[in-house]
PDB file of C-alpha atoms in Angstrom:
ATOM      1  CA  MET A 154       0.137   0.020  -0.037  1.00 38.00           C
ATOM      2  CA  LEU A 155       0.975   3.705  -0.333  1.00 38.00           C
ATOM      3  CA  PHE A 156       1.742   4.727   3.204  1.00 35.00           C
ATOM      4  CA  THR A 157       1.159   7.870   5.355  1.00 31.00           C
ATOM      5  CA  LYS A 158       3.749  10.021   7.042  1.00 33.00           C
ATOM      6  CA  VAL A 159       3.425   8.132  10.245  1.00 31.00           C
ATOM      7  CA  ILE A 160       5.135   5.182   8.865  1.00 34.00           C
ATOM      8  CA  ALA A 161       6.808   6.204   5.583  1.00 33.00           C
ATOM      9  CA  TYR A 162      10.491   6.584   7.120  1.00 30.00           C
ATOM     10  CA  ASN A 163      13.650   7.338   5.287  1.00 30.00           C
ATOM     11  CA  LEU A 164      14.505   3.571   5.299  1.00 30.00           C
ATOM     12  CA  LEU A 165      17.652   3.140   3.630  1.00 31.00           C
ATOM     13  CA  LYS A 166      19.864   6.440   3.376  1.00 31.00           C
ATOM     14  CA  SER A 167      22.024   4.681   0.570  1.00 30.00           C
ATOM     15  CA  VAL A 168      18.805   4.442  -1.888  1.00 31.00           C
ATOM     16  CA  PRO A 169      18.418   7.708  -3.675  1.00 31.00           C
ATOM     17  CA  GLN A 170      14.817   8.943  -3.430  1.00 31.00           C
ATOM     18  CA  ILE A 171      12.552   9.798  -6.215  1.00 27.00           C
ATOM     19  CA  SER A 172      10.982  13.238  -6.563  1.00 28.00           C
ATOM     20  CA  LEU A 173       7.298  12.845  -6.785  1.00 28.00           C
ATOM     21  CA  SER A 174       6.380  16.702  -6.376  1.00 27.00           C
ATOM     22  CA  SER A 175       4.622  17.291  -9.824  1.00 27.00           C
ATOM     23  CA  ASN A 176       1.056  16.144 -10.328  1.00 30.00           C
ATOM     24  CA  ILE A 177       0.070  14.074 -13.390  1.00 29.00           C
ATOM     25  CA  ILE A 178       3.224  14.105 -15.892  1.00 27.00           C
ATOM     26  CA  PHE A 179       2.915  11.083 -17.827  1.00 28.00           C
ATOM     27  CA  ARG A 180       0.647   9.073 -20.049  1.00 37.00           C
ATOM     28  CA  GLN A 181       0.355   5.204 -19.749  1.00 48.00           C
ATOM     29  CA  SER A 182      -0.849   2.777 -22.616  1.00 45.00           C
ATOM     30  CA  SER A 183      -4.423   2.945 -22.408  1.00 46.00           C
ATOM     31  CA  ASN A 184      -5.824   0.612 -25.085  1.00 51.00           C
ATOM     32  CA  ALA A 185      -7.182  -2.191 -23.416  1.00 47.00           C
ATOM     33  CA  ASP A 186      -7.409  -4.280 -26.559  1.00 51.00           C
ATOM     34  CA  THR A 187      -3.603  -4.114 -27.011  1.00 72.00           C
ATOM     35  CA  LEU A 188      -3.051  -5.073 -23.269  1.00 88.00           C
ATOM     36  CA  LYS A 189      -2.686  -8.669 -22.198  1.00 94.00           C
ATOM     37  CA  PRO A 190      -4.627  -9.235 -18.847  1.00 97.00           C
ATOM     38  CA  VAL A 191      -3.736 -11.854 -16.453  1.00 98.00           C
ATOM     39  CA  LYS A 192      -6.311 -14.325 -14.737  1.00 98.00           C
ATOM     40  CA  LEU A 193      -6.650 -12.766 -11.278  1.00 99.00           C
ATOM     41  CA  SER A 194      -7.135 -14.792  -7.973  1.00 98.00           C
ATOM     42  CA  TYR A 195     -10.133 -13.756  -6.109  1.00 99.00           C
ATOM     43  CA  ALA A 196     -12.726 -14.750  -3.246  1.00 98.00           C
ATOM     44  CA  THR A 197     -16.273 -14.251  -3.308  1.00 98.00           C
ATOM     45  CA  TYR A 198     -18.741 -13.814  -0.598  1.00 98.00           C
ATOM     46  CA  GLU A 199     -22.233 -14.370  -1.332  1.00 94.00           C
ATOM     47  CA  SER A 200     -25.697 -15.754   0.279  1.00 85.00           C
ATOM     48  CA  THR A 201     -26.634 -19.392  -0.951  1.00 80.00           C
ATOM     49  CA  THR A 202     -30.416 -18.674  -0.071  1.00 75.00           C
ATOM     50  CA  SER A 203     -31.077 -15.141  -1.253  1.00 69.00           C
ATOM     51  CA  ASP A 204     -32.604 -14.625  -4.726  1.00 72.00           C
ATOM     52  CA  ARG A 205     -29.938 -13.404  -6.988  1.00 75.00           C
ATOM     53  CA  SER A 206     -32.443 -11.804  -9.265  1.00 76.00           C
ATOM     54  CA  ASN A 207     -33.034  -9.117  -6.457  1.00 84.00           C
ATOM     55  CA  GLN A 208     -29.340  -8.386  -5.796  1.00 92.00           C
ATOM     56  CA  ALA A 209     -27.809  -5.201  -6.681  1.00 96.00           C
ATOM     57  CA  ALA A 210     -24.388  -4.978  -8.720  1.00 98.00           C
ATOM     58  CA  PRO A 211     -21.486  -6.881  -7.172  1.00 98.00           C
ATOM     59  CA  LEU A 212     -19.029  -5.210  -5.000  1.00 99.00           C
ATOM     60  CA  VAL A 213     -15.412  -5.884  -6.362  1.00 99.00           C
ATOM     61  CA  ILE A 214     -12.598  -4.718  -4.253  1.00 99.00           C
ATOM     62  CA  MET A 215      -9.038  -4.164  -4.880  1.00 99.00           C
ATOM     63  CA  HIS A 216      -6.192  -3.845  -2.286  1.00 98.00           C
ATOM     64  CA  GLY A 217      -3.218  -1.337  -2.294  1.00 96.00           C
ATOM     65  CA  LEU A 218       0.383  -1.912  -2.903  1.00 95.00           C
ATOM     66  CA  PHE A 219       1.945  -4.705  -0.979  1.00 94.00           C
ATOM     67  CA  GLY A 220      -1.613  -6.108   0.141  1.00 96.00           C
ATOM     68  CA  SER A 221      -3.806  -8.742  -0.902  1.00 98.00           C
ATOM     69  CA  LYS A 222      -7.516  -9.963  -0.906  1.00 98.00           C
ATOM     70  CA  SER A 223      -7.013 -11.512   2.495  1.00 96.00           C
ATOM     71  CA  ASN A 224      -6.497  -8.112   4.125  1.00 95.00           C
ATOM     72  CA  TRP A 225     -10.203  -7.644   3.391  1.00 98.00           C
ATOM     73  CA  ASN A 226     -11.599 -10.689   4.481  1.00 97.00           C
ATOM     74  CA  SER A 227     -13.484  -9.417   7.726  1.00 97.00           C
ATOM     75  CA  LEU A 228     -14.950  -6.294   5.794  1.00 98.00           C
ATOM     76  CA  CYS A 229     -16.182  -8.397   2.942  1.00 98.00           C
ATOM     77  CA  LYS A 230     -18.208 -10.491   5.394  1.00 98.00           C
ATOM     78  CA  VAL A 231     -19.768  -7.459   6.865  1.00 98.00           C
ATOM     79  CA  TYR A 232     -20.206  -5.987   3.282  1.00 98.00           C
ATOM     80  CA  GLN A 233     -22.166  -9.304   2.193  1.00 97.00           C
ATOM     81  CA  GLN A 234     -24.251  -9.181   5.509  1.00 96.00           C
ATOM     82  CA  LYS A 235     -25.208  -5.478   5.500  1.00 97.00           C
ATOM     83  CA  CYS A 236     -25.562  -4.313   1.849  1.00 97.00           C
ATOM     84  CA  HIS A 237     -29.309  -3.878   1.063  1.00 95.00           C
ATOM     85  CA  PRO A 238     -30.146  -5.181  -1.408  1.00 95.00           C
ATOM     86  CA  GLN A 239     -27.739  -7.994  -1.085  1.00 96.00           C
ATOM     87  CA  ARG A 240     -24.589  -7.881  -3.085  1.00 97.00           C
ATOM     88  CA  LYS A 241     -22.061 -10.395  -4.211  1.00 97.00           C
ATOM     89  CA  ILE A 242     -18.603  -9.415  -2.903  1.00 99.00           C
ATOM     90  CA  VAL A 243     -15.466 -10.277  -4.852  1.00 99.00           C
ATOM     91  CA  ALA A 244     -12.285  -9.492  -3.312  1.00 99.00           C
ATOM     92  CA  ILE A 245      -9.368  -9.702  -5.881  1.00 99.00           C
ATOM     93  CA  ASP A 246      -5.405 -10.057  -5.789  1.00 99.00           C
ATOM     94  CA  SER A 247      -3.791  -7.587  -8.200  1.00 99.00           C
ATOM     95  CA  ARG A 248      -1.293  -8.959 -10.709  1.00 99.00           C
ATOM     96  CA  ASN A 249       2.077  -9.296  -8.925  1.00 98.00           C
ATOM     97  CA  HIS A 250       0.282  -9.484  -5.362  1.00 98.00           C
ATOM     98  CA  GLY A 251      -1.153 -12.212  -3.355  1.00 98.00           C
ATOM     99  CA  ASP A 252      -2.037 -15.454  -5.324  1.00 97.00           C
ATOM    100  CA  SER A 253      -2.312 -13.633  -8.747  1.00 98.00           C
ATOM    101  CA  PRO A 254       0.237 -14.337 -11.556  1.00 98.00           C
ATOM    102  CA  HIS A 255       3.398 -12.222 -11.706  1.00 98.00           C
ATOM    103  CA  SER A 256       3.967 -10.171 -14.917  1.00 97.00           C
ATOM    104  CA  ASP A 257       6.641  -7.882 -16.267  1.00 96.00           C
ATOM    105  CA  GLU A 258       4.061  -5.148 -16.760  1.00 96.00           C
ATOM    106  CA  HIS A 259       2.447  -3.118 -13.815  1.00 97.00           C
ATOM    107  CA  THR A 260       0.654  -0.101 -14.951  1.00 97.00           C
ATOM    108  CA  TYR A 261      -2.949   1.254 -14.013  1.00 98.00           C
ATOM    109  CA  ALA A 262      -3.926   0.453 -17.642  1.00 97.00           C
ATOM    110  CA  HIS A 263      -3.017  -3.113 -17.157  1.00 98.00           C
ATOM    111  CA  LEU A 264      -4.729  -3.324 -13.767  1.00 98.00           C
ATOM    112  CA  ALA A 265      -7.782  -1.896 -15.412  1.00 98.00           C
ATOM    113  CA  ALA A 266      -7.612  -4.362 -18.173  1.00 98.00           C
ATOM    114  CA  ASP A 267      -7.058  -7.127 -15.496  1.00 99.00           C
ATOM    115  CA  ILE A 268     -10.489  -5.987 -13.948  1.00 99.00           C
ATOM    116  CA  LYS A 269     -12.370  -5.781 -17.096  1.00 98.00           C
ATOM    117  CA  ALA A 270     -11.215  -9.686 -17.874  1.00 98.00           C
ATOM    118  CA  LEU A 271     -12.365 -10.778 -14.547  1.00 99.00           C
ATOM    119  CA  LEU A 272     -15.735  -9.199 -14.876  1.00 99.00           C
ATOM    120  CA  GLU A 273     -16.127 -10.799 -18.218  1.00 98.00           C
ATOM    121  CA  GLN A 274     -15.007 -14.348 -16.619  1.00 98.00           C
ATOM    122  CA  LEU A 275     -17.395 -14.022 -13.867  1.00 98.00           C
ATOM    123  CA  GLY A 276     -20.172 -12.788 -16.123  1.00 98.00           C
ATOM    124  CA  ILE A 277     -20.567  -9.649 -14.294  1.00 98.00           C
ATOM    125  CA  GLU A 278     -22.305  -7.007 -16.407  1.00 98.00           C
ATOM    126  CA  LYS A 279     -21.965  -4.086 -14.012  1.00 98.00           C
ATOM    127  CA  ALA A 280     -20.088  -3.553 -10.589  1.00 99.00           C
ATOM    128  CA  ALA A 281     -19.695  -1.314  -7.835  1.00 99.00           C
ATOM    129  CA  LEU A 282     -15.928  -0.932  -7.263  1.00 99.00           C
ATOM    130  CA  LEU A 283     -13.783  -0.230  -4.005  1.00 99.00           C
ATOM    131  CA  GLY A 284      -9.931   0.528  -4.144  1.00 99.00           C
ATOM    132  CA  HIS A 285      -7.668   1.400  -1.790  1.00 98.00           C
ATOM    133  CA  SER A 286      -4.504   3.400  -2.667  1.00 96.00           C
ATOM    134  CA  MET A 287      -3.115   1.736  -5.665  1.00 97.00           C
ATOM    135  CA  GLY A 288      -6.411  -0.330  -6.054  1.00 98.00           C
ATOM    136  CA  GLY A 289      -8.215   3.096  -5.813  1.00 99.00           C
ATOM    137  CA  ARG A 290      -6.277   4.452  -8.707  1.00 98.00           C
ATOM    138  CA  ALA A 291      -7.015   1.266 -10.747  1.00 99.00           C
ATOM    139  CA  VAL A 292     -10.746   1.450 -10.119  1.00 99.00           C
ATOM    140  CA  MET A 293     -10.882   5.066 -11.072  1.00 99.00           C
ATOM    141  CA  LEU A 294      -9.033   4.473 -14.355  1.00 98.00           C
ATOM    142  CA  PHE A 295     -11.617   1.600 -14.665  1.00 99.00           C
ATOM    143  CA  ALA A 296     -14.406   3.790 -14.440  1.00 99.00           C
ATOM    144  CA  LEU A 297     -13.081   6.507 -16.640  1.00 98.00           C
ATOM    145  CA  LYS A 298     -12.577   3.881 -19.517  1.00 97.00           C
ATOM    146  CA  TYR A 299     -15.615   1.735 -18.992  1.00 98.00           C
ATOM    147  CA  PRO A 300     -18.375   3.858 -17.304  1.00 98.00           C
ATOM    148  CA  GLU A 301     -21.045   1.491 -18.663  1.00 98.00           C
ATOM    149  CA  LEU A 302     -19.592  -1.295 -16.496  1.00 99.00           C
ATOM    150  CA  VAL A 303     -19.721   0.575 -13.289  1.00 99.00           C
ATOM    151  CA  ASP A 304     -22.433   0.956 -10.702  1.00 98.00           C
ATOM    152  CA  ARG A 305     -20.566   3.254  -8.364  1.00 99.00           C
ATOM    153  CA  LEU A 306     -17.400   3.772  -7.137  1.00 99.00           C
ATOM    154  CA  ILE A 307     -15.384   3.993  -3.671  1.00 99.00           C
ATOM    155  CA  VAL A 308     -11.973   5.428  -3.568  1.00 99.00           C
ATOM    156  CA  GLU A 309     -10.043   4.965  -0.376  1.00 98.00           C
ATOM    157  CA  ASP A 310      -7.415   7.533   0.419  1.00 97.00           C
ATOM    158  CA  ILE A 311      -6.022   8.308  -2.907  1.00 97.00           C
ATOM    159  CA  SER A 312      -6.258  11.111  -5.322  1.00 97.00           C
ATOM    160  CA  PRO A 313      -6.203  10.964  -9.105  1.00 97.00           C
ATOM    161  CA  ILE A 314      -4.620  14.695  -8.987  1.00 96.00           C
ATOM    162  CA  THR A 315      -1.689  14.926  -6.425  1.00 90.00           C
ATOM    163  CA  THR A 316       0.885  12.635  -5.110  1.00 87.00           C
ATOM    164  CA  SER A 317       1.861  12.323  -1.406  1.00 87.00           C
ATOM    165  CA  PRO A 318       5.475  13.208  -0.855  1.00 84.00           C
ATOM    166  CA  ASN A 319       5.838  10.265   1.573  1.00 78.00           C
ATOM    167  CA  LEU A 320       6.029   8.107  -1.457  1.00 78.00           C
ATOM    168  CA  ASP A 321       9.712   9.302  -1.928  1.00 76.00           C
ATOM    169  CA  SER A 322      10.579   6.624   0.632  1.00 77.00           C
ATOM    170  CA  MET A 323       9.077   3.483  -1.107  1.00 82.00           C
ATOM    171  CA  PRO A 324      12.245   2.469  -3.161  1.00 83.00           C
ATOM    172  CA  SER A 325      13.986   2.129   0.057  1.00 85.00           C
ATOM    173  CA  LEU A 326      11.030  -0.141   1.256  1.00 86.00           C
ATOM    174  CA  PHE A 327      11.506  -2.350  -1.682  1.00 91.00           C
ATOM    175  CA  GLN A 328      15.351  -2.419  -1.285  1.00 91.00           C
ATOM    176  CA  ALA A 329      14.941  -3.360   2.461  1.00 93.00           C
ATOM    177  CA  MET A 330      12.686  -6.282   1.784  1.00 95.00           C
ATOM    178  CA  GLU A 331      14.811  -7.382  -1.235  1.00 94.00           C
ATOM    179  CA  GLY A 332      17.822  -7.578   1.036  1.00 94.00           C
ATOM    180  CA  VAL A 333      16.232 -10.080   3.397  1.00 95.00           C
ATOM    181  CA  THR A 334      18.093 -13.448   3.731  1.00 94.00           C
ATOM    182  CA  LEU A 335      16.780 -16.644   5.283  1.00 95.00           C
ATOM    183  CA  PRO A 336      18.142 -20.357   5.641  1.00 93.00           C
ATOM    184  CA  SER A 337      15.805 -22.912   4.208  1.00 90.00           C
ATOM    185  CA  SER A 338      13.825 -25.458   6.054  1.00 89.00           C
ATOM    186  CA  ILE A 339      12.998 -23.608   9.127  1.00 94.00           C
ATOM    187  CA  PRO A 340       9.470 -23.287  10.686  1.00 96.00           C
ATOM    188  CA  MET A 341       7.629 -20.198   9.601  1.00 96.00           C
ATOM    189  CA  SER A 342       7.214 -18.851  12.824  1.00 96.00           C
ATOM    190  CA  GLN A 343      11.198 -18.865  12.978  1.00 97.00           C
ATOM    191  CA  ALA A 344      11.365 -17.208   9.596  1.00 97.00           C
ATOM    192  CA  ARG A 345       8.940 -14.526  10.381  1.00 97.00           C
ATOM    193  CA  ALA A 346      10.889 -13.595  13.440  1.00 97.00           C
ATOM    194  CA  MET A 347      14.245 -13.508  11.483  1.00 97.00           C
ATOM    195  CA  VAL A 348      12.799 -11.477   8.804  1.00 97.00           C
ATOM    196  CA  ASP A 349      11.313  -9.073  11.369  1.00 97.00           C
ATOM    197  CA  GLU A 350      14.611  -8.609  12.950  1.00 96.00           C
ATOM    198  CA  GLN A 351      16.287  -7.857   9.739  1.00 96.00           C
ATOM    199  CA  LEU A 352      13.564  -5.218   8.611  1.00 95.00           C
ATOM    200  CA  THR A 353      13.766  -3.638  12.009  1.00 94.00           C
ATOM    201  CA  LYS A 354      17.029  -2.077  11.176  1.00 91.00           C
ATOM    202  CA  TYR A 355      15.210  -0.204   8.308  1.00 89.00           C
ATOM    203  CA  ILE A 356      11.455  -0.034   9.245  1.00 89.00           C
ATOM    204  CA  PHE A 357      10.683   1.198  12.532  1.00 89.00           C
ATOM    205  CA  ASN A 358       6.973   0.770  12.783  1.00 86.00           C
ATOM    206  CA  LYS A 359       6.092  -2.452  13.848  1.00 90.00           C
ATOM    207  CA  PRO A 360       2.562  -2.835  12.404  1.00 88.00           C
ATOM    208  CA  LEU A 361       4.044  -1.932   8.848  1.00 87.00           C
ATOM    209  CA  ARG A 362       6.662  -4.816   9.393  1.00 92.00           C
ATOM    210  CA  ALA A 363       3.719  -7.104  10.469  1.00 93.00           C
ATOM    211  CA  PHE A 364       1.727  -6.046   7.378  1.00 92.00           C
ATOM    212  CA  LEU A 365       4.700  -6.811   5.172  1.00 93.00           C
ATOM    213  CA  LEU A 366       5.521 -10.086   6.532  1.00 95.00           C
ATOM    214  CA  THR A 367       1.897 -11.298   5.363  1.00 95.00           C
ATOM    215  CA  ASN A 368       3.678 -11.631   2.137  1.00 96.00           C
ATOM    216  CA  LEU A 369       6.474 -14.085   3.220  1.00 97.00           C
ATOM    217  CA  VAL A 370       5.540 -17.613   1.925  1.00 96.00           C
ATOM    218  CA  ALA A 371       7.469 -20.894   1.929  1.00 94.00           C
ATOM    219  CA  THR A 372       8.202 -22.652  -1.490  1.00 93.00           C
ATOM    220  CA  ASP A 373       7.809 -26.540  -1.947  1.00 91.00           C
ATOM    221  CA  SER A 374      11.637 -26.777  -1.630  1.00 92.00           C
ATOM    222  CA  GLY A 375      11.559 -25.233   1.912  1.00 91.00           C
ATOM    223  CA  SER A 376      13.071 -21.955   1.060  1.00 94.00           C
ATOM    224  CA  TYR A 377      11.152 -18.695   1.713  1.00 96.00           C
ATOM    225  CA  THR A 378      10.109 -15.919  -0.758  1.00 95.00           C
ATOM    226  CA  TRP A 379       8.152 -12.668  -1.065  1.00 97.00           C
ATOM    227  CA  ARG A 380       4.766 -13.573  -2.779  1.00 96.00           C
ATOM    228  CA  ILE A 381       4.708  -9.956  -4.149  1.00 97.00           C
ATOM    229  CA  ASN A 382       6.901  -9.470  -7.509  1.00 97.00           C
ATOM    230  CA  ILE A 383       9.456  -7.001  -5.780  1.00 96.00           C
ATOM    231  CA  PRO A 384      11.782  -6.647  -8.938  1.00 96.00           C
ATOM    232  CA  VAL A 385       8.770  -5.766 -11.253  1.00 97.00           C
ATOM    233  CA  LEU A 386       7.168  -3.595  -8.582  1.00 96.00           C
ATOM    234  CA  MET A 387      10.415  -1.681  -8.310  1.00 94.00           C
ATOM    235  CA  LYS A 388      10.746  -1.248 -11.834  1.00 94.00           C
ATOM    236  CA  ASN A 389       7.228   0.062 -12.360  1.00 95.00           C
ATOM    237  CA  PHE A 390       7.140   2.088  -9.311  1.00 93.00           C
ATOM    238  CA  ASN A 391       6.613   5.241 -11.288  1.00 90.00           C
ATOM    239  CA  ASN A 392       3.701   3.603 -13.046  1.00 90.00           C
ATOM    240  CA  VAL A 393       1.920   3.503  -9.706  1.00 92.00           C
ATOM    241  CA  ALA A 394       3.187   6.362  -7.997  1.00 93.00           C
ATOM    242  CA  ARG A 395       0.800   8.740 -10.269  1.00 93.00           C
ATOM    243  CA  PHE A 396      -2.323   8.531 -12.204  1.00 96.00           C
ATOM    244  CA  PRO A 397      -2.128   8.363 -15.809  1.00 95.00           C
ATOM    245  CA  ILE A 398      -3.020  11.235 -17.910  1.00 91.00           C
ATOM    246  CA  VAL A 399      -6.561  11.066 -19.222  1.00 92.00           C
ATOM    247  CA  ASN A 400      -8.189  13.613 -21.469  1.00 90.00           C
ATOM    248  CA  ASP A 401     -11.944  14.407 -22.474  1.00 92.00           C
ATOM    249  CA  VAL A 402     -13.359  11.643 -20.181  1.00 96.00           C
ATOM    250  CA  CYS A 403     -15.332  11.595 -17.037  1.00 97.00           C
ATOM    251  CA  TYR A 404     -17.340   9.107 -15.057  1.00 98.00           C
ATOM    252  CA  ASP A 405     -20.652  10.679 -13.941  1.00 98.00           C
ATOM    253  CA  GLY A 406     -21.904   7.974 -11.728  1.00 98.00           C
ATOM    254  CA  PRO A 407     -21.877   8.252  -8.049  1.00 99.00           C
ATOM    255  CA  VAL A 408     -18.315   8.249  -6.429  1.00 99.00           C
ATOM    256  CA  LEU A 409     -17.338   8.277  -2.785  1.00 99.00           C
ATOM    257  CA  PHE A 410     -13.835   9.517  -1.839  1.00 99.00           C
ATOM    258  CA  VAL A 411     -13.105   8.502   1.770  1.00 99.00           C
ATOM    259  CA  ALA A 412      -9.701   9.823   3.114  1.00 98.00           C
ATOM    260  CA  GLY A 413      -7.804   9.892   6.315  1.00 96.00           C
ATOM    261  CA  LYS A 414      -7.757  13.063   8.430  1.00 96.00           C
ATOM    262  CA  GLU A 415      -4.105  12.349   9.354  1.00 94.00           C
ATOM    263  CA  SER A 416      -3.173  11.281   5.861  1.00 94.00           C
ATOM    264  CA  ASP A 417      -1.866  13.731   3.051  1.00 94.00           C
ATOM    265  CA  PHE A 418      -2.788  11.700  -0.031  1.00 95.00           C
ATOM    266  CA  VAL A 419      -6.114  13.483  -0.658  1.00 96.00           C
ATOM    267  CA  VAL A 420      -6.079  17.174  -0.001  1.00 95.00           C
ATOM    268  CA  LYS A 421      -8.897  19.350   0.011  1.00 95.00           C
ATOM    269  CA  SER A 422      -7.716  21.603  -2.693  1.00 96.00           C
ATOM    270  CA  ASP A 423      -7.739  18.587  -5.109  1.00 96.00           C
ATOM    271  CA  TYR A 424     -11.601  18.540  -5.095  1.00 96.00           C
ATOM    272  CA  PRO A 425     -12.460  20.693  -7.851  1.00 96.00           C
ATOM    273  CA  LYS A 426     -10.011  18.950 -10.025  1.00 96.00           C
ATOM    274  CA  ILE A 427     -11.498  15.580  -8.919  1.00 97.00           C
ATOM    275  CA  GLN A 428     -14.933  16.743  -9.896  1.00 97.00           C
ATOM    276  CA  LYS A 429     -13.979  17.474 -13.514  1.00 96.00           C
ATOM    277  CA  LEU A 430     -13.321  13.663 -13.675  1.00 98.00           C
ATOM    278  CA  PHE A 431     -15.984  12.729 -11.475  1.00 98.00           C
ATOM    279  CA  PRO A 432     -18.839  15.360 -11.325  1.00 98.00           C
ATOM    280  CA  ASN A 433     -20.965  13.499  -8.851  1.00 98.00           C
ATOM    281  CA  ALA A 434     -17.991  12.772  -6.537  1.00 98.00           C
ATOM    282  CA  GLU A 435     -18.260  13.221  -2.550  1.00 98.00           C
ATOM    283  CA  LEU A 436     -15.262  13.732  -0.571  1.00 98.00           C
ATOM    284  CA  THR A 437     -15.358  12.736   3.279  1.00 98.00           C
ATOM    285  CA  TYR A 438     -12.612  12.580   5.993  1.00 98.00           C
ATOM    286  CA  ILE A 439     -12.328  10.164   8.903  1.00 98.00           C
ATOM    287  CA  GLU A 440     -10.944  11.707  11.999  1.00 97.00           C
ATOM    288  CA  GLY A 441      -7.934  10.086  13.459  1.00 96.00           C
ATOM    289  CA  ALA A 442      -7.345   7.820  10.639  1.00 95.00           C
ATOM    290  CA  GLY A 443      -4.105   7.630   8.385  1.00 92.00           C
ATOM    291  CA  HIS A 444      -3.844   6.083   4.952  1.00 92.00           C
ATOM    292  CA  TRP A 445      -5.284   2.551   6.267  1.00 92.00           C
ATOM    293  CA  LEU A 446      -8.656   3.698   7.093  1.00 94.00           C
ATOM    294  CA  HIS A 447     -10.240   0.047   6.653  1.00 96.00           C
ATOM    295  CA  SER A 448      -7.887  -1.299   9.311  1.00 93.00           C
ATOM    296  CA  GLU A 449      -7.329   1.854  11.507  1.00 93.00           C
ATOM    297  CA  LYS A 450     -11.062   2.865  11.692  1.00 96.00           C
ATOM    298  CA  PRO A 451     -13.242  -0.200  10.226  1.00 96.00           C
ATOM    299  CA  SER A 452     -16.420   0.679  12.063  1.00 98.00           C
ATOM    300  CA  GLU A 453     -16.307   4.228  10.636  1.00 98.00           C
ATOM    301  CA  PHE A 454     -15.120   3.019   7.306  1.00 98.00           C
ATOM    302  CA  LEU A 455     -18.028   0.538   7.078  1.00 99.00           C
ATOM    303  CA  LYS A 456     -20.511   2.913   8.103  1.00 98.00           C
ATOM    304  CA  ILE A 457     -19.819   5.541   5.607  1.00 99.00           C
ATOM    305  CA  THR A 458     -19.225   3.102   2.874  1.00 99.00           C
ATOM    306  CA  LEU A 459     -22.374   0.972   3.573  1.00 99.00           C
ATOM    307  CA  GLU A 460     -24.688   4.216   3.589  1.00 98.00           C
ATOM    308  CA  PHE A 461     -23.089   4.950   0.068  1.00 99.00           C
ATOM    309  CA  LEU A 462     -23.612   1.534  -1.349  1.00 98.00           C
ATOM    310  CA  ASN A 463     -27.141   1.095   0.150  1.00 98.00           C
ATOM    311  CA  SER A 464     -28.424   4.675  -1.122  1.00 96.00           C
ATOM    312  CA  LYS A 465     -30.442   4.832  -4.325  1.00 83.00           C
TER     313      LYS A 465
END
């Protein structure tokens, strides 16, 4: 995920930082027909007894950088129970994350193409979309490219306009993870403890280390690896650090931007420009929350998003 100033430390002084002070400065390839989607891993949450003909559009959720669909398990269960009318909930792993395939390409255009392919695979004609951080920008681009496929949109703590200066430290975070070494054939508990000790030298925030450790997996040979594709994410970091240039498009369906009051990823001055892309966008802040709204303030996040999802 893209992190707040609370945890975005200057991790490795030897790694040069990247200036991200400008706004939208480059264009990503956007022709979905020329992009090769990957087959995303996903988890579904739905009632086996309710009448599907009376259900609202499914809710598709995409995590942020370093995340996975499992981060959303608890919230997905609540959404499935408390959306009225009921919605099928689909939590997805982005390419190069979780259980989805690795790929040499990682741009928002590719992520949008992956979502489109998944909707076609599942026979979903129109979906509500919720995305956090990287996932938020992916679903924004999807809505701009394919508005006819989107019922409504929820964007968690990310803007299509400005980029948080806290992303300057992200290359150092990749470097810290890539530098981890472990012996083979040791228990997972021991491996996690050893990795945590190595990361402590560079990442001082314990919850952040614990979150990154959810990506540590054992291979069939008994060795350990990161399930996220660190080399590709490092190479393509600029592709996720900024929202791609879009011209003469908008999504005029209902959109909710939910931001953390303690985060600097969505500044109020962005709102007029956001409305040019999303004319019916609402912007609300959660007090005392940073970048990870859904984990820091889950009750407040659920209340706000459920009200939006259940509105006519």
